[in-house]
XYZ file of C-alpha atoms in Angstrom:
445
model
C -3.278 -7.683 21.806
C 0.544 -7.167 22.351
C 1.795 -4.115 23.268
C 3.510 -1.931 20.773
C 7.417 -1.694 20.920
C 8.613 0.803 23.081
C 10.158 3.334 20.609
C 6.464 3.466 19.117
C 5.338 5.083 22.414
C 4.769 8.819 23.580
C 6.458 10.178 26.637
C 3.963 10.405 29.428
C 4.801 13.052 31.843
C 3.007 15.360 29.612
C -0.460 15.606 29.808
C -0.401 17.820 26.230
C 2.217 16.094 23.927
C 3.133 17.552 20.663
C 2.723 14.165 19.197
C -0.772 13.472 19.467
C -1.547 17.196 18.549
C 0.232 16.480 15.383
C -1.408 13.457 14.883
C -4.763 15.306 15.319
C -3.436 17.686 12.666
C -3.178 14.719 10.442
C -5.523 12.615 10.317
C -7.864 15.945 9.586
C -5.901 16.375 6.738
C -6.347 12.710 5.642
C -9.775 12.074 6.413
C -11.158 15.852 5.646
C -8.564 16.669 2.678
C -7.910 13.515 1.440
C -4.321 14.128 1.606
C -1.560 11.121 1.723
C -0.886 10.423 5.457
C 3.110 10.921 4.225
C 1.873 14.461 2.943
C -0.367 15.242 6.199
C 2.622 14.505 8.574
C 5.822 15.301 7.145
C 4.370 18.690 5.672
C 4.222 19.915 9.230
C 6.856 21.980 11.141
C 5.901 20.428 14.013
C 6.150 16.960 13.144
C 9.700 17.872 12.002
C 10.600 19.016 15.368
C 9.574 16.188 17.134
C 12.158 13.552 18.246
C 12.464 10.403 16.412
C 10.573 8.635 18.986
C 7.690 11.094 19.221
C 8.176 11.065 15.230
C 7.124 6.778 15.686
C 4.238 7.403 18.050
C 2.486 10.359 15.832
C 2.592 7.787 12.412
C 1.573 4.783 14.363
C -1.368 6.428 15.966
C -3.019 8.379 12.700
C -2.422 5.097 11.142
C -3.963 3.056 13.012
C -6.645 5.568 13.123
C -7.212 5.174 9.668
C -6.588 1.784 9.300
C -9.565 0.497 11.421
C -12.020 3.731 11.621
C -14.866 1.430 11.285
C -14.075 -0.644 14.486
C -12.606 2.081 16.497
C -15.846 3.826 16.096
C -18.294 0.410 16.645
C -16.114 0.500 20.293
C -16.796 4.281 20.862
C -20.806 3.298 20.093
C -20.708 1.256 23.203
C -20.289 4.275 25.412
C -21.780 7.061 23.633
C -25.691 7.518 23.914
C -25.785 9.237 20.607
C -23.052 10.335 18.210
C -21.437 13.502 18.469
C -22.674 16.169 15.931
C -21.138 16.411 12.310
C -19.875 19.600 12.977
C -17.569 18.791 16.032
C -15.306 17.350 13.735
C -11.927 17.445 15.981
C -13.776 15.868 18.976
C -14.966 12.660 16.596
C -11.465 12.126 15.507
C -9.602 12.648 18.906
C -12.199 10.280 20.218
C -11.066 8.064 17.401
C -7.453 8.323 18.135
C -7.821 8.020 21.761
C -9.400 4.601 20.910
C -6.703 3.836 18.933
C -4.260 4.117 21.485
C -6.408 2.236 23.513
C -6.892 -0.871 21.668
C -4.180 -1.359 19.008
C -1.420 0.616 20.647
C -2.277 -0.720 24.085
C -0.995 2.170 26.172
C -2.121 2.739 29.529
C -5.318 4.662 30.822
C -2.537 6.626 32.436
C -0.627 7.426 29.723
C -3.115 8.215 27.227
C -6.992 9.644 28.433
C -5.551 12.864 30.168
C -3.260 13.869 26.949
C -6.318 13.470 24.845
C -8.833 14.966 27.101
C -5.735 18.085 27.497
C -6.078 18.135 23.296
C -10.310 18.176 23.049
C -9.811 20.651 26.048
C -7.271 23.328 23.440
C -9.574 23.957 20.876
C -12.736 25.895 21.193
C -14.086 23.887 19.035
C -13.978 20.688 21.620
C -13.601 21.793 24.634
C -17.295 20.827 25.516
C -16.773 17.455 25.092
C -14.032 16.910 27.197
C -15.610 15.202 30.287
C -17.047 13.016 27.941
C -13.283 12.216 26.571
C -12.364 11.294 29.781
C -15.103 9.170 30.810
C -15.304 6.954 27.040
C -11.382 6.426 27.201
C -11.006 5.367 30.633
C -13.444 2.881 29.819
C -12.755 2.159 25.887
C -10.229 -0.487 26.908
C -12.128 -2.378 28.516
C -15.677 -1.926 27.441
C -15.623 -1.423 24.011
C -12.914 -4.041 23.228
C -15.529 -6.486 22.941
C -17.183 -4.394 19.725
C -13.719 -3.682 18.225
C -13.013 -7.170 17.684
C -16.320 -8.495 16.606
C -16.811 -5.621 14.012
C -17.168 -5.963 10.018
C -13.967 -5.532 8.231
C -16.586 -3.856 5.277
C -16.942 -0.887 7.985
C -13.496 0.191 7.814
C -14.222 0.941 4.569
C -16.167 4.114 3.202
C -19.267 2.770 2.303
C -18.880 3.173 -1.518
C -15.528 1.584 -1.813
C -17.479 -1.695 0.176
C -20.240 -2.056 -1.847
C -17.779 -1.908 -4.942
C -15.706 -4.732 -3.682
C -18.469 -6.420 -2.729
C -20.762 -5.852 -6.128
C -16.982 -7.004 -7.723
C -15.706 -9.852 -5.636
C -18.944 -11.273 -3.283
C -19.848 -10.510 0.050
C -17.242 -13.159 1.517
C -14.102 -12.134 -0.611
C -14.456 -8.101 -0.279
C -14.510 -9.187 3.745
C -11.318 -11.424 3.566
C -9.442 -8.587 1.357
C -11.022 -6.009 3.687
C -9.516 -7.639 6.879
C -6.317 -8.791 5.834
C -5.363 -4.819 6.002
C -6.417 -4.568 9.251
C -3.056 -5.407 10.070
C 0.941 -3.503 9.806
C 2.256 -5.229 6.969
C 5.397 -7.152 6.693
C 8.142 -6.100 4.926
C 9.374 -8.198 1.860
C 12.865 -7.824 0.266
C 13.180 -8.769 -3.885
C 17.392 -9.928 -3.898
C 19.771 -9.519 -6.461
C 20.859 -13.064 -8.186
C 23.332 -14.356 -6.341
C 22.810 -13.307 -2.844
C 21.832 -15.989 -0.308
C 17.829 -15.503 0.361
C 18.029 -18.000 3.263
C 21.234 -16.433 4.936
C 19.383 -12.893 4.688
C 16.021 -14.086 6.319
C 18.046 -15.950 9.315
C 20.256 -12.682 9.761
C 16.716 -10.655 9.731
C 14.478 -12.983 11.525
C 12.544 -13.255 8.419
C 11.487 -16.449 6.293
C 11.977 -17.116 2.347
C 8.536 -17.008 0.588
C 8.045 -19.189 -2.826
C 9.570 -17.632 -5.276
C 12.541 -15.958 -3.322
C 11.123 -13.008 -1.788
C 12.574 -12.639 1.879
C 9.905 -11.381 4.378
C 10.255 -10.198 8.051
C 6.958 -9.689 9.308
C 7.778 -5.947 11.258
C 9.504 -3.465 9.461
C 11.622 -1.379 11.840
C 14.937 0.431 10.473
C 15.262 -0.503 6.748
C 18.299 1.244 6.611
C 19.890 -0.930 9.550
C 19.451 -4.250 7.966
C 22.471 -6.630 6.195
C 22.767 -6.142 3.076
C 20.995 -2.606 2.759
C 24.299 -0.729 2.050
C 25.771 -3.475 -0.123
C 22.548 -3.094 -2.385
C 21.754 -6.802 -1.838
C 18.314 -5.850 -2.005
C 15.623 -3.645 -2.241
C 11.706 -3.300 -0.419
C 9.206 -4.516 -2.700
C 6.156 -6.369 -1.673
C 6.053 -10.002 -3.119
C 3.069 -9.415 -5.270
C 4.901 -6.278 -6.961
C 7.817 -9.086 -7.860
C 5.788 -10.371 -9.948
C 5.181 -8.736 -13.175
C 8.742 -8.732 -13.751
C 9.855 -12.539 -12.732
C 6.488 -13.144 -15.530
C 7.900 -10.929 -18.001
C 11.445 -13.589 -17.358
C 13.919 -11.084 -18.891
C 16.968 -12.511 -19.755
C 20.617 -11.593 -20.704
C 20.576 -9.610 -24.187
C 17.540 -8.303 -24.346
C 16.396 -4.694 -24.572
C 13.531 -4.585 -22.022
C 11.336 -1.349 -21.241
C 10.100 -0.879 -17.844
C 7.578 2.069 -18.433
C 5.686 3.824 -15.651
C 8.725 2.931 -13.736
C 9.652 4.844 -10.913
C 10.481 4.372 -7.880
C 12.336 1.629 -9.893
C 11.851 -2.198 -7.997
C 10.632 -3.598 -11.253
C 13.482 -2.219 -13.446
C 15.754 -3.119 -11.017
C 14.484 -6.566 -11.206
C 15.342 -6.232 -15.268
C 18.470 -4.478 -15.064
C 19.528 -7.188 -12.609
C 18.822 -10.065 -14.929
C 21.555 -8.776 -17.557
C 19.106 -7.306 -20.026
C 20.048 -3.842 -21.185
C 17.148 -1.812 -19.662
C 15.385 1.616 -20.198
C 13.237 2.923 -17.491
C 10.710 5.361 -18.644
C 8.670 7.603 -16.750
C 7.300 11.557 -16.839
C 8.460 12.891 -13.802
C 11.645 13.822 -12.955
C 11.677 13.900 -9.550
C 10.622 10.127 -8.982
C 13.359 9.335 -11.331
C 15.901 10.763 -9.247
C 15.046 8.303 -6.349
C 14.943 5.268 -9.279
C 18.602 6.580 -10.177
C 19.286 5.867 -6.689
C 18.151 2.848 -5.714
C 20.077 1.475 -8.919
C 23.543 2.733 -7.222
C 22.872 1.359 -4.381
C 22.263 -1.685 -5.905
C 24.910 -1.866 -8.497
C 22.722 -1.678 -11.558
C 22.594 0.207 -14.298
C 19.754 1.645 -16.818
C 19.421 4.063 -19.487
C 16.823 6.870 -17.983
C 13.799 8.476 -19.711
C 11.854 11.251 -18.800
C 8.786 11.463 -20.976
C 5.040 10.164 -21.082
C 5.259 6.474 -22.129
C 2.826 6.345 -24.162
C 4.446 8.973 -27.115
C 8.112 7.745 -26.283
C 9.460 6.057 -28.974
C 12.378 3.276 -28.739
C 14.988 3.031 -31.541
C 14.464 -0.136 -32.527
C 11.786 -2.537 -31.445
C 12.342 -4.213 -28.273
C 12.313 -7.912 -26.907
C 9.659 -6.761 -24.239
C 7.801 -4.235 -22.710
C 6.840 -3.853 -18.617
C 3.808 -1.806 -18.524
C 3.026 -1.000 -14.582
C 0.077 1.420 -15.665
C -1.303 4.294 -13.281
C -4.108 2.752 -11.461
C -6.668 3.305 -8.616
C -3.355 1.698 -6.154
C -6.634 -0.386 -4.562
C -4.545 -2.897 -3.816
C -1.470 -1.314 -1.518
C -4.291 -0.628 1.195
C -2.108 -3.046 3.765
C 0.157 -0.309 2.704
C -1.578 2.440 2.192
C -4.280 2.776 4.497
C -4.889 6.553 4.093
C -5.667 5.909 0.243
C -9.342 4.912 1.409
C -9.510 8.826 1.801
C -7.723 10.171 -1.077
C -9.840 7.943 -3.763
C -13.333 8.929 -5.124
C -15.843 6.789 -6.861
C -15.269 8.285 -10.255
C -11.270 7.716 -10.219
C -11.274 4.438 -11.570
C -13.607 5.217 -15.008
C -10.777 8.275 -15.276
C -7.867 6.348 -15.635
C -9.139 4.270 -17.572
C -8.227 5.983 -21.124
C -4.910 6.631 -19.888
C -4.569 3.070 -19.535
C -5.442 1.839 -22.823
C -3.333 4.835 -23.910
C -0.367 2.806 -22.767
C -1.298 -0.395 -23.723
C -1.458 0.530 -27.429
C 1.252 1.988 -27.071
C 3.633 -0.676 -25.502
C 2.472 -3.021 -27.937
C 3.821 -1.255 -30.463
C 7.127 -0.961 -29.300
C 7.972 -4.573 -29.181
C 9.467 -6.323 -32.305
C 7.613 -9.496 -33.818
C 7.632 -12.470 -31.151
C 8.006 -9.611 -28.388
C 6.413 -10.199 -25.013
C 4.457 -7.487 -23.356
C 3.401 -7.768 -19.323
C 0.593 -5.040 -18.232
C -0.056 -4.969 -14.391
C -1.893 -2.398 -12.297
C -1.843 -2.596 -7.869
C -5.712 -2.672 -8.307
C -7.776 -4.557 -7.583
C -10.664 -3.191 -9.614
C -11.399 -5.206 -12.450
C -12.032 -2.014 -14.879
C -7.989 -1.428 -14.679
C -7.502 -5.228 -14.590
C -9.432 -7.695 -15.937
C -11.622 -5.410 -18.884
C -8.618 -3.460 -19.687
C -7.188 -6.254 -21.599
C -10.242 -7.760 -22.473
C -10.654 -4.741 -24.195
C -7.246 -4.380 -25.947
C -7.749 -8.105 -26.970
C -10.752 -7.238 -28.488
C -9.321 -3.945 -30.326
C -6.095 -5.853 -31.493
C -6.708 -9.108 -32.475
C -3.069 -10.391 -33.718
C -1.945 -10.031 -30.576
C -2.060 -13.118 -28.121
C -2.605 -13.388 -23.842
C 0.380 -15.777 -23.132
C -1.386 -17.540 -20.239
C 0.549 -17.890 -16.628
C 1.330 -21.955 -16.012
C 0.997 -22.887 -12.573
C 4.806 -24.181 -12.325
C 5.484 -20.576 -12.685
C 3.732 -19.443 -9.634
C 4.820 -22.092 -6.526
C 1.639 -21.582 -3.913
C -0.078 -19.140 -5.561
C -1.513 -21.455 -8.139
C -4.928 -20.205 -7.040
C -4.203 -16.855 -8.532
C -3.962 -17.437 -12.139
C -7.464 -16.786 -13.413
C -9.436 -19.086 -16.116
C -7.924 -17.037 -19.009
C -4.030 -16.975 -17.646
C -4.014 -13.584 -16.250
C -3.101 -13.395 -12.646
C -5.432 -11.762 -10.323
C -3.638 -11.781 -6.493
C -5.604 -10.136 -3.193
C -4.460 -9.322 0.125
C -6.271 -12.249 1.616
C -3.787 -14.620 -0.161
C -0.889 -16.231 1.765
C -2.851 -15.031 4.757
C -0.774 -16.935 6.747
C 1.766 -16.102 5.850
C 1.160 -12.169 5.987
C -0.961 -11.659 3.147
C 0.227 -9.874 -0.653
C -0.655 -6.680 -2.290
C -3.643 -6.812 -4.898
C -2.427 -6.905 -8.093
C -3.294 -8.106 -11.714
C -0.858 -9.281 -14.342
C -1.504 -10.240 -17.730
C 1.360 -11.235 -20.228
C 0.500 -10.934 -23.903
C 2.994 -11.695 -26.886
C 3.204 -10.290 -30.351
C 3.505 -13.009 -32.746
C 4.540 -13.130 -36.315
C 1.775 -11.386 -38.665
């Protein structure tokens, strides 16, 4: 395993760096709280006061951490002769990040075993278990590297979210979506019209994927890359480009985009020529759509309500319904989400899904095209959902997805004409985000 760029790592002349105490501090509030990683860090004081590189090292750590749990802890098994007691909570997840550092960050015995053994040794609450830090980490590396890689992908999981996928998809799919987030995921760039896609990914290092998004597989500075300040383009994960190339919006049309901050999708829209009306309910997430569109150039009309009782002024040429889902299938992303979800989330959004559906349908005029899509990849907020409104609104009419429309990815259009992607798609070429689109027209009554 290569080792991690430089900026990624911790200063090591201190045996007790700030970093990793912060990083402590987080994953306990991800893993015991089930708060957002983003929440767990940047909610700190003392992550704030760390320097940018120290900043790097504290994410890349916790996330890695998170991301692989179940295989950090099958190389910890090795060396333990039992497993430390529930209650010494801090000492299981130092142990935990120790490993981490270990075996995906690749630091140095050196660097690494007497910081963490300094950070069991702090805390009351630890401090027994620090010999046993220092003799499992010195050894982790070499020992338990073995276990790490030959571990099941299902046992990164908590076990209820693998038996769903599994119950859902079989045995061998759940294990191909489960590993291909094992991984840091690339970063994928959706371009305005008119901007060269294969200039971009030569000045990036990056490649053009079918159907024009530009991916680079690390994501370093966002901020430092051509074309950021021009608004050639914004960050949006090739799966989430989707819905909206589907939907085809074109010139003259009045489009919706509702649930649609932080605004890639209506971007998309906007940037076809179609006059465009982003709706969502909160205010604050609107304010960073608002931006992205001047930075790119493009223009919307803004709504701040629920989307399913706003009401257009006339019927519109087509609806973009990204519905609040489970986000099941951003976990390349979004590794901390394993944490923050509980089994019983996925039956509760469901209303407020069909909610929405109704009530997109009815906005469009006659011969109006409507595309629903969730990140999910549970097939209650997918798949059934629009079984269900099909069922409940018969004049309406699933457009089915034609292959030509989606160049290598053929093998996600289900039976019906939905599309169904999963992270183990395109695995070679870095995987996608799990998503399922459906486009459904209103025809003449």
């Amino acid at each position: 395993m290569s080792a991690k760029p430089e900026h990624t790592r911790p200063h090591a002349n201190r045996s007790l760096h700030p970093a990793r105490q912060v990083a402590l501090a987080a994953l306990a509030g991800v893993v015991g709280k089930g708060q957002t990683l983003e929440a767990a860090l940047s909610g700190r004081p003392s992550f704030k006061r760390l320097d940018a590189r120290d900043r790097a090292f504290a994410r890349a750590v916790t996330t890695a951490a998170i991301r692989r749990a179940g295989a950090l802890q099958a190389a910890l098994d090795v060396l333990l002769d039992k497993p430390l007691p529930e209650k010494a909570f801090s000492a299981r997840l130092i142990l935990l990040l120790g490993a981490a550092e270990r075996l995906i960050l690749d630091t140095p015995p050196h660097a690494a075993v007497d910081a963490w053994v300094s950070v069991m040794d702090a805390s009351p609450e630890s401090r027994r278990f620090k010999n046993l830090a220092n003799a499992v980490l010195r050894r982790v590396g070499e020992k338990g590297r073995g276990a790490f890689k030959g571990s099941d992908p299902l046992d990164d999981l908590p076990q209820w979210w693998a038996e769903r996928w599994v119950d859902a998809w079989g045995e061998d799919t759940a294990r191909a979506m489960t590993a291909a987030r094992s991984g840091p995921p690339p970063l994928d760039l959706t371009l305005k019209p008119g901007v060269d896609a294969n200039q971009l990914a030569d000045a990036i290092g990056g490649a053009v994927l079918p159907g024009g998004t530009v991916r680079r597989q690390t994501i370093g500075a966002v901020e430092d890359l051509p074309g950021y300040a021009t608004g050639d383009w914004w960050v949006q994960d090739a799966a989430a480009a989707l819905p909206a190339r589907l939907l085809a919006p074109r010139r003259g049309e009045t489009i919706a985009d509702l649930c649609a901050a932080p605004g890639g999708k209506t971007m998309q829209i906007a940037a076809s020529g179609a006059q465009t009306i982003a709706v969502d309910a909160s205010p604050k997430r609107l304010k960073r759509l608002e931006d992205n569109l001047a930075r790119a150039g493009l223009s919307a009309q803004i709504a701040a309500a629920d989307a399913a009782e706003w009401t257009p002024e006339a019927p519109l040429d087509a609806v973009l319904l990204d519905a609040p889902c489970t986000a099941t299938g951003t976990l390349r992303r979004r590794p901390d989400a394993v944490y923050a979800k509980q089994p019983g989330d996925v039956a509760s959004l469901g209303p407020i899904q069909s909610r929405l559906l109704d009530a997109a349908y009815a906005m469009l005029k006659t011969g109006g095209r409507l595309v629903y899509c969730v990140c999910s990849l549970e097939p209650e907020e997918g798949e059934d959902q629009i079984a269900a409104f099909l069922k409940r609104t018969p004049e309406a009419r699933l457009d089915p997805v034609r292959p030509e429309e989606m160049p290598e990815l053929e093998e996600a259009i289900t039976a019906e004409g939905a599309v169904r992607t999963r992270p183990d798609m395109w695995a070679d070429k870095g995987g996608l985000d799990g998503f399922f689109i459906a486009r459904i027209v209103k025809p003449a009554r």
